[in-house]
XYZ file of N, CA and C in Angstrom:
621
model
N -6.704 -35.987 215.347
C -5.712 -36.008 216.331
C -4.692 -37.330 216.893
N -3.639 -37.266 216.399
C -2.974 -38.197 216.557
C -2.554 -38.657 217.361
N -2.497 -39.968 218.005
C -2.407 -40.746 218.702
C -1.928 -40.432 220.275
N -0.077 -39.433 219.671
C 0.591 -39.752 220.619
C 0.218 -37.727 221.513
N -0.779 -37.149 220.541
C -1.538 -36.467 221.292
C -2.668 -36.345 222.704
N -3.269 -37.848 221.893
C -4.288 -37.937 223.148
C -3.432 -38.680 224.093
N -1.950 -39.488 224.152
C -1.729 -39.694 224.911
C -1.038 -39.120 225.973
N -0.246 -38.027 225.663
C -0.507 -36.840 226.349
C -1.364 -35.622 226.888
N -2.626 -36.077 226.701
C -4.145 -35.482 227.394
C -3.872 -36.523 228.089
N -4.062 -37.325 227.804
C -5.011 -38.927 229.185
C -3.906 -38.726 229.958
N -2.505 -38.610 229.955
C -1.692 -38.414 231.001
C -1.660 -36.834 231.283
N -1.475 -36.087 231.061
C -2.207 -34.780 231.823
C -3.112 -34.807 232.525
N -4.144 -35.201 232.266
C -5.244 -35.290 233.383
C -5.368 -36.067 233.851
N -4.668 -37.116 233.765
C -4.306 -38.364 235.090
C -3.332 -37.633 236.209
N -2.556 -37.481 235.643
C -1.540 -37.115 236.589
C -1.720 -35.951 237.464
N -2.410 -34.706 236.848
C -4.098 -33.704 237.445
C -4.306 -33.751 238.276
N -5.462 -35.382 238.026
C -5.548 -35.426 239.235
C -5.648 -36.455 240.036
N -4.081 -36.748 239.903
C -3.955 -37.737 241.202
C -4.123 -39.198 240.556
N -4.060 -39.090 239.946
C -4.588 -40.215 239.073
C -3.713 -41.581 239.002
N -2.392 -41.082 238.309
C -1.037 -42.017 237.871
C -0.416 -41.006 238.968
N 0.901 -41.617 238.848
C 1.988 -40.822 239.705
C 2.339 -39.524 239.064
N 3.323 -38.731 239.769
C 3.854 -37.659 238.752
C 5.090 -37.221 239.754
N 5.496 -37.637 241.308
C 6.307 -37.603 241.158
C 6.429 -36.909 242.467
N 5.288 -36.125 243.088
C 4.798 -35.546 244.132
C 4.844 -36.178 245.040
N 4.778 -35.177 246.388
C 4.418 -35.530 247.679
C 3.169 -36.568 247.682
N 2.995 -37.019 248.662
C 1.633 -37.834 249.174
C 0.387 -36.442 249.743
N 0.656 -35.857 249.821
C -0.597 -35.131 249.894
C 0.040 -33.413 249.182
N -0.727 -32.843 248.611
C -0.877 -31.460 248.373
C -1.388 -30.256 249.556
N -1.504 -28.792 249.125
C -2.725 -27.914 249.947
C -2.926 -27.457 249.132
N -4.764 -27.585 249.339
C -5.258 -26.729 248.569
C -6.128 -25.509 249.959
N -6.716 -24.519 248.311
C -7.567 -23.575 249.949
C -9.149 -24.283 249.593
N -9.494 -24.528 251.129
C -10.829 -24.988 251.011
C -11.805 -23.638 251.752
N -12.602 -22.967 251.041
C -13.032 -21.829 251.890
C -14.115 -21.885 252.249
N -14.670 -21.589 253.210
C -15.900 -21.181 254.197
C -15.761 -19.934 254.356
N -17.058 -19.307 254.948
C -17.728 -17.927 255.711
C -16.768 -17.308 256.403
N -16.691 -18.731 257.226
C -16.342 -18.247 258.500
C -14.159 -18.210 258.715
N -13.522 -19.089 257.492
C -12.521 -18.686 256.901
C -12.398 -18.701 255.338
N -12.044 -18.092 255.166
C -12.196 -17.110 253.510
C -10.268 -17.605 252.673
N -9.806 -17.724 253.796
C -8.580 -18.337 253.098
C -7.893 -19.629 253.811
N -8.286 -20.813 254.104
C -7.381 -21.179 254.928
C -7.151 -22.547 253.688
N -6.201 -23.824 254.234
C -5.614 -24.638 253.153
C -5.645 -25.482 253.483
N -5.660 -27.024 253.322
C -5.944 -27.912 253.601
C -5.325 -29.254 253.082
N -5.017 -30.451 253.528
C -4.364 -31.590 252.586
C -5.565 -32.056 252.072
N -4.722 -32.341 250.871
C -5.520 -33.188 249.883
C -4.810 -34.246 249.699
N -4.953 -35.267 249.406
C -4.224 -36.384 249.309
C -3.945 -36.733 247.681
N -2.225 -36.844 247.358
C -2.118 -37.267 246.264
C -1.524 -38.596 245.593
N -1.882 -39.501 246.367
C -1.798 -40.487 246.189
C -2.365 -41.187 244.812
N -1.459 -41.812 244.300
C -1.942 -41.911 242.452
C -3.054 -43.534 242.986
N -4.205 -43.812 242.028
C -4.953 -44.900 242.200
C -4.419 -46.295 241.343
N -3.504 -45.574 240.176
C -3.159 -46.376 239.524
C -1.337 -46.233 239.299
N -1.192 -47.610 238.430
C 0.579 -47.014 237.859
C 0.244 -46.266 236.625
N 1.436 -45.638 235.971
C 1.537 -44.767 234.683
C 1.516 -46.112 233.366
N 0.535 -45.614 232.367
C 0.634 -47.147 231.625
C 0.165 -46.473 230.329
N 0.900 -47.524 229.385
C 0.615 -46.720 227.780
C -1.166 -46.856 227.074
N -1.762 -45.741 227.156
C -3.564 -45.815 226.702
C -3.454 -47.008 225.605
N -3.745 -47.673 225.359
C -3.858 -48.406 223.206
C -5.439 -48.118 222.881
N -6.178 -47.563 223.929
C -7.575 -47.133 222.781
C -8.262 -45.951 223.210
N -8.993 -45.500 223.551
C -9.676 -44.359 223.941
C -10.968 -45.198 223.972
N -11.090 -44.609 225.612
C -12.585 -45.049 226.192
C -13.769 -44.540 226.426
N -14.909 -44.150 226.046
C -16.079 -43.209 225.686
C -17.165 -43.985 226.588
N -17.471 -42.460 227.517
C -18.821 -43.037 228.725
C -19.505 -42.041 228.267
N -20.989 -42.104 228.068
C -22.029 -41.999 227.836
C -23.080 -41.509 228.768
N -23.978 -41.213 229.316
C -24.775 -41.696 230.680
C -26.035 -41.392 229.797
N -27.458 -42.153 230.104
C -28.422 -42.107 229.012
C -29.239 -40.822 229.180
N -28.354 -39.748 229.780
C -29.162 -38.477 229.140
C -28.306 -37.415 228.517
N -27.628 -37.692 227.879
C -26.370 -37.615 227.140
C -25.148 -36.854 227.767
N -24.909 -36.758 228.467
C -23.834 -35.916 229.779
C -22.760 -37.236 229.288
N -21.209 -36.718 228.633
C -20.366 -37.868 228.611
C -19.227 -37.090 229.689
N -18.378 -38.171 229.828
C -17.341 -38.093 231.030
C -16.220 -38.162 229.900
N -15.431 -36.914 230.366
C -14.349 -36.173 229.746
C -13.208 -35.406 230.543
N -12.288 -36.876 230.446
C -11.342 -36.577 231.493
C -10.998 -35.724 232.664
N -12.499 -35.630 233.523
C -11.944 -34.897 235.055
C -13.388 -33.365 234.737
N -13.864 -33.710 233.272
C -15.419 -32.507 233.463
C -16.194 -33.000 235.120
N -17.163 -31.975 235.148
C -17.688 -31.882 236.088
C -19.024 -32.080 235.825
N -19.676 -33.050 236.435
C -21.131 -33.466 236.716
C -21.694 -33.614 237.361
N -23.641 -33.312 237.172
C -24.424 -33.317 238.417
C -24.599 -34.870 239.112
N -24.756 -35.136 239.882
C -25.005 -36.144 240.485
C -26.125 -36.678 239.536
N -27.001 -36.363 239.590
C -28.305 -36.973 238.523
C -27.727 -37.497 236.944
N -27.085 -36.681 236.998
C -26.768 -37.127 235.628
C -25.991 -38.397 235.488
N -25.499 -39.151 236.558
C -24.940 -40.700 236.551
C -26.005 -41.127 237.676
N -27.435 -41.130 236.848
C -27.885 -41.830 237.919
C -27.850 -43.293 237.849
N -28.138 -43.391 235.867
C -28.096 -44.687 235.045
C -26.819 -45.174 234.758
N -27.074 -46.512 234.854
C -25.719 -47.315 233.906
C -25.369 -46.126 232.780
N -24.108 -45.942 232.148
C -23.971 -45.422 231.090
C -23.330 -46.269 229.777
N -23.716 -45.723 228.870
C -22.754 -46.178 227.699
C -21.694 -46.662 227.353
N -20.912 -47.143 227.090
C -19.351 -47.533 227.310
C -18.812 -48.314 225.637
N -18.274 -47.112 225.358
C -17.725 -47.694 223.631
C -16.345 -47.575 223.645
N -15.655 -48.675 223.901
C -13.793 -48.468 223.152
C -13.592 -49.601 221.664
N -12.297 -49.403 220.873
C -12.301 -50.225 219.808
C -10.918 -50.822 220.295
N -10.935 -52.100 220.874
C -9.237 -52.174 221.372
C -8.244 -52.915 220.044
N -6.722 -52.672 220.610
C -5.803 -52.616 219.456
C -6.248 -54.099 219.274
N -6.194 -54.900 220.494
C -6.098 -56.615 220.371
C -7.517 -56.687 220.572
N -8.170 -57.169 219.419
C -9.263 -57.706 219.318
C -9.706 -59.129 220.251
N -8.594 -59.612 219.962
C -8.344 -61.125 220.149
C -8.735 -61.490 221.687
N -8.393 -60.264 222.461
C -8.453 -60.093 223.825
C -10.086 -60.164 224.562
N -9.924 -60.560 225.656
C -10.940 -60.041 226.699
C -10.827 -58.751 227.823
N -11.857 -57.951 228.167
C -11.416 -56.855 228.581
C -12.411 -56.950 229.878
N -11.991 -56.146 231.384
C -12.989 -55.731 231.693
C -12.642 -54.286 232.169
N -13.949 -54.238 232.730
C -14.003 -52.261 232.786
C -14.598 -52.142 234.833
N -13.682 -51.549 234.886
C -14.121 -51.214 236.456
C -14.347 -49.498 236.899
N -15.628 -49.522 237.954
C -15.489 -47.569 238.063
C -15.481 -47.759 239.435
N -14.785 -46.995 240.047
C -14.445 -46.521 241.423
C -14.449 -45.087 241.913
N -14.359 -44.761 243.311
C -14.550 -43.563 243.974
C -13.454 -43.592 244.769
N -11.846 -43.178 244.353
C -10.942 -43.290 245.817
C -11.133 -42.382 246.473
N -12.759 -41.591 246.516
C -12.427 -40.334 247.876
C -13.466 -40.131 248.044
N -13.549 -41.749 248.718
C -14.867 -41.842 249.847
C -13.914 -42.129 251.405
N -14.380 -41.093 251.876
C -15.578 -40.391 251.904
C -15.754 -39.185 251.451
N -14.774 -38.602 251.350
C -13.620 -37.484 250.835
C -12.358 -37.630 250.375
N -12.060 -37.000 249.180
C -10.243 -36.468 249.363
C -9.118 -36.541 250.254
N -10.318 -35.927 251.141
C -9.220 -35.019 252.350
C -9.115 -36.655 253.587
N -10.452 -37.578 253.149
C -10.366 -38.325 253.922
C -10.486 -39.946 253.444
N -9.512 -40.625 252.861
C -10.260 -41.489 251.864
C -9.978 -43.296 252.579
N -10.274 -43.136 253.748
C -10.263 -44.263 254.756
C -11.357 -45.612 254.197
N -11.971 -45.033 252.997
C -13.198 -45.529 252.515
C -13.024 -45.932 251.385
N -11.892 -45.959 250.461
C -11.689 -46.007 249.053
C -10.764 -46.900 248.829
N -11.186 -47.434 247.716
C -11.328 -47.144 246.398
C -13.423 -47.482 246.655
N -14.162 -47.024 246.467
C -15.207 -47.308 247.019
C -15.728 -48.142 244.999
N -16.313 -49.393 245.289
C -16.228 -50.483 244.046
C -17.872 -49.984 243.268
N -17.906 -48.945 242.348
C -19.110 -48.902 242.126
C -19.685 -49.866 240.780
N -18.948 -50.498 239.758
C -19.142 -51.381 238.918
C -17.989 -52.195 238.282
N -18.201 -52.953 237.912
C -17.154 -54.139 237.400
C -17.836 -55.112 236.407
N -17.451 -55.036 235.006
C -17.807 -55.696 233.812
C -16.618 -56.135 233.427
N -17.159 -57.986 233.341
C -15.965 -58.625 233.274
C -15.989 -59.517 231.782
N -14.513 -59.494 231.340
C -14.521 -60.384 229.870
C -15.844 -60.440 229.047
N -15.100 -58.809 228.803
C -15.875 -58.052 227.167
C -14.747 -58.446 226.410
N -15.664 -59.621 225.435
C -14.838 -59.954 224.377
C -14.699 -58.416 223.142
N -13.157 -58.455 222.817
C -12.281 -57.591 222.126
C -13.073 -57.369 220.659
N -13.492 -58.513 220.290
C -14.333 -58.640 218.798
C -15.681 -58.163 219.138
N -16.264 -58.127 219.998
C -17.432 -57.094 220.470
C -17.590 -56.678 221.354
N -16.604 -55.285 221.445
C -16.662 -54.688 222.723
C -17.776 -53.584 223.491
N -18.982 -55.158 223.479
C -20.088 -54.714 223.994
C -20.819 -54.869 225.604
N -21.162 -53.989 226.038
C -21.487 -54.589 227.597
C -22.370 -55.934 227.911
N -23.335 -55.947 226.781
C -24.371 -57.122 226.372
C -23.470 -58.508 226.513
N -22.965 -58.494 225.861
C -21.781 -59.759 225.520
C -20.483 -60.440 226.569
N -21.084 -59.224 227.647
C -19.763 -59.491 228.721
C -20.843 -59.911 229.918
N -19.864 -60.901 230.686
C -20.303 -61.088 232.443
C -20.048 -59.744 233.347
N -21.413 -59.095 233.785
C -21.674 -58.257 235.063
C -21.117 -59.248 236.015
N -19.992 -58.418 236.976
C -19.607 -58.793 238.257
C -20.188 -57.940 239.784
N -19.626 -56.460 239.694
C -20.449 -56.201 240.315
C -21.628 -54.649 239.750
N -23.011 -55.177 240.095
C -23.912 -54.112 239.884
C -23.608 -52.768 239.811
N -24.238 -51.533 239.081
C -23.552 -50.344 238.838
C -24.331 -49.662 240.077
N -23.673 -48.803 240.721
C -24.597 -47.894 241.654
C -24.163 -46.445 241.381
N -24.892 -45.811 241.147
C -24.572 -44.429 241.047
C -23.867 -43.812 242.136
N -23.147 -42.564 241.639
C -22.419 -42.014 242.479
C -23.627 -41.077 243.629
N -23.155 -41.341 244.843
C -23.220 -40.850 245.942
C -22.707 -39.697 246.952
N -22.106 -38.358 246.457
C -21.029 -38.574 247.542
C -22.013 -38.123 248.436
N -20.484 -38.248 249.615
C -21.570 -37.198 251.325
C -21.673 -35.788 250.818
N -22.425 -35.206 251.461
C -22.906 -33.588 251.701
C -22.095 -32.948 252.058
N -21.607 -31.757 251.058
C -19.877 -31.134 251.444
C -18.790 -31.826 251.727
N -18.921 -32.485 251.166
C -17.415 -33.711 251.101
C -17.006 -33.068 250.025
N -16.764 -32.356 248.982
C -16.100 -31.712 248.076
C -16.087 -32.901 246.800
N -15.239 -32.346 245.537
C -15.746 -33.397 243.962
C -14.785 -34.429 244.704
N -15.469 -35.341 244.213
C -15.030 -36.928 244.450
C -14.626 -37.038 242.676
N -13.450 -38.196 242.440
C -12.823 -38.711 241.325
C -13.903 -39.918 240.895
N -14.308 -40.421 239.802
C -15.100 -41.257 239.527
C -14.335 -41.809 238.918
N -13.596 -42.973 239.020
C -12.793 -43.729 237.387
C -13.614 -44.581 236.924
N -13.937 -44.588 235.600
C -13.251 -46.035 234.731
C -12.351 -46.201 234.013
N -11.918 -47.891 234.484
C -10.512 -48.040 234.226
C -10.334 -49.754 233.601
N -10.222 -49.258 232.359
C -10.872 -49.959 231.230
C -8.925 -51.016 231.273
N -9.697 -52.593 231.523
C -8.268 -53.661 231.463
C -8.112 -54.544 230.295
N -6.809 -55.032 229.806
C -7.255 -56.524 229.045
C -6.305 -57.108 230.313
N -7.517 -58.443 229.893
C -7.033 -59.474 230.318
C -6.512 -60.442 229.983
N -5.200 -60.350 230.233
C -3.769 -60.942 229.496
C -3.627 -62.953 230.400
N -5.022 -62.971 230.459
C -5.016 -64.893 230.991
C -6.594 -65.376 230.011
N -6.785 -64.157 229.002
C -7.941 -64.429 228.621
C -9.582 -64.411 228.973
N -10.410 -65.387 228.438
C -11.508 -65.651 229.713
C -11.211 -65.766 231.327
N -11.851 -64.815 231.843
C -11.127 -65.523 233.625
C -12.516 -65.864 234.215
N -12.397 -66.795 234.867
C -13.530 -66.756 236.090
C -13.058 -65.982 237.289
N -13.484 -65.082 237.729
C -13.416 -63.823 239.001
C -13.826 -64.400 240.314
N -13.368 -64.140 241.438
C -13.874 -64.167 242.589
C -14.980 -63.443 242.514
N -15.997 -64.041 243.101
C -16.871 -63.279 243.560
C -16.820 -62.525 244.591
N -17.847 -60.971 244.690
C -17.689 -60.447 245.572
C -19.211 -60.163 246.235
N -19.222 -59.491 247.574
C -20.602 -58.776 247.600
C -20.711 -57.387 247.384
N -22.163 -57.696 247.241
C -22.557 -56.357 246.558
C -23.332 -55.279 247.711
N -23.273 -55.895 249.084
C -23.482 -54.971 249.892
C -22.770 -53.587 249.628
N -23.213 -52.599 250.357
C -22.381 -51.196 249.988
C -21.383 -50.894 251.132
N -21.698 -51.883 252.340
C -20.559 -51.508 253.111
C -19.500 -52.157 253.049
N -19.544 -53.583 252.261
C -18.571 -53.934 251.532
C -17.823 -53.950 250.678
N -18.314 -52.628 249.276
C -17.700 -52.174 248.285
C -16.455 -51.039 248.716
N -16.412 -50.916 249.761
C -15.304 -50.214 250.749
C -13.989 -50.676 250.688
N -12.996 -49.646 250.285
C -11.687 -50.750 250.425
C -11.013 -51.274 249.148
N -11.703 -50.838 248.358
C -11.189 -51.745 246.958
C -10.139 -51.048 246.590
N -9.507 -51.703 245.567
C -8.349 -51.105 245.489
C -7.609 -52.125 243.998
N -8.169 -50.851 242.945
C -7.598 -51.441 241.516
C -6.281 -51.873 241.430
N -5.568 -51.459 242.081
C -3.974 -51.666 241.975
C -4.333 -53.356 242.620
N -4.510 -54.245 243.176
C -4.677 -55.425 243.821
C -5.538 -56.275 242.837
N -6.641 -55.551 242.705
C -7.673 -56.412 241.975
C -7.369 -56.915 240.505
N -5.879 -55.602 239.665
C -5.520 -55.966 238.622
C -4.463 -57.232 238.327
N -3.743 -56.795 239.702
C -2.487 -57.869 239.933
C -3.139 -59.428 239.730
N -4.474 -59.440 240.650
C -4.845 -61.102 241.543
C -4.963 -61.856 239.967
N -5.730 -60.570 239.200
C -6.506 -61.402 237.964
C -5.752 -61.433 236.585
N -4.369 -60.413 236.567
C -3.963 -60.961 235.570
C -4.494 -59.813 234.676
N -4.394 -58.147 235.090
C -5.282 -56.912 234.230
C -3.933 -55.976 233.677
N -4.149 -55.984 233.067
C -3.061 -54.517 232.562
C -3.749 -53.519 231.868
N -4.068 -52.581 232.313
C -4.491 -50.920 232.177
C -4.495 -50.664 230.575
N -5.475 -50.596 230.027
C -5.221 -50.044 228.550
C -6.081 -48.795 228.114
N -6.816 -48.437 229.052
C -7.428 -46.580 228.996
C -8.388 -46.420 230.350
N -8.747 -45.209 230.534
C -8.810 -44.889 231.502
C -9.796 -42.994 231.214
N -10.911 -43.218 232.393
C -11.559 -41.479 232.023
C -11.871 -41.650 233.664
N -12.381 -40.177 233.444
C -12.731 -39.755 235.069
C -13.368 -38.160 234.780
N -14.808 -38.811 235.881
C -15.297 -37.280 235.997
C -15.204 -37.025 237.612
N -15.683 -35.795 237.344
C -15.536 -35.071 239.275
C -17.193 -35.218 239.295
N -17.970 -34.861 240.541
C -19.089 -34.843 241.141
C -18.789 -34.673 242.436
N -19.698 -33.555 243.039
C -20.483 -33.655 244.878
C -21.318 -33.419 244.759
N -21.659 -33.049 246.324
C -23.552 -33.166 246.482
C -23.004 -31.468 247.792
N -23.683 -30.682 246.845
C -23.730 -29.624 247.937
C -24.490 -28.932 248.858
N -25.705 -29.977 248.746
C -26.879 -29.900 250.099
C -26.308 -29.975 251.383
């Protein structure tokens, strides 16, 4: 598939999920059905998580059970219980890279007061050997745990090129309450990170 087609597919998927901006209002209305109210509408946040960018590589994410992440496919909570395998082939093999996984929809997409929730960060991934085993673990992986009946959550994987080379990142608490209100944009700006790839899946807890 030509790269321009891949770029367009990625852009369409990210814009459709409200991850990158598309010039729409901050909120849009979608139906949320229930037995007591079969035709309601409710506001869902349409605020972008990251700025629009030019992808330079594909980001493949596969969980140990074989389920992969495919630009907005829906997975079960248990599918993502363990840390996934990450594969990418960077355009700049001399650079180092950072991988970030977040949930902007905490506790829900309607109410994002705790978003983004910081699930996983791996830094200083060498471009000439893009293996997480050769990188530095910044934030240990915590699997998705959306609240019951909070709707679909978007789980984002963001790959950044480190424009400052190998970087010493400030430590962050790994405690669950301290993982709330992470901001990918701010983290990237503070650490000289350039977004080069993204992928995401959807997940919900219907219990």
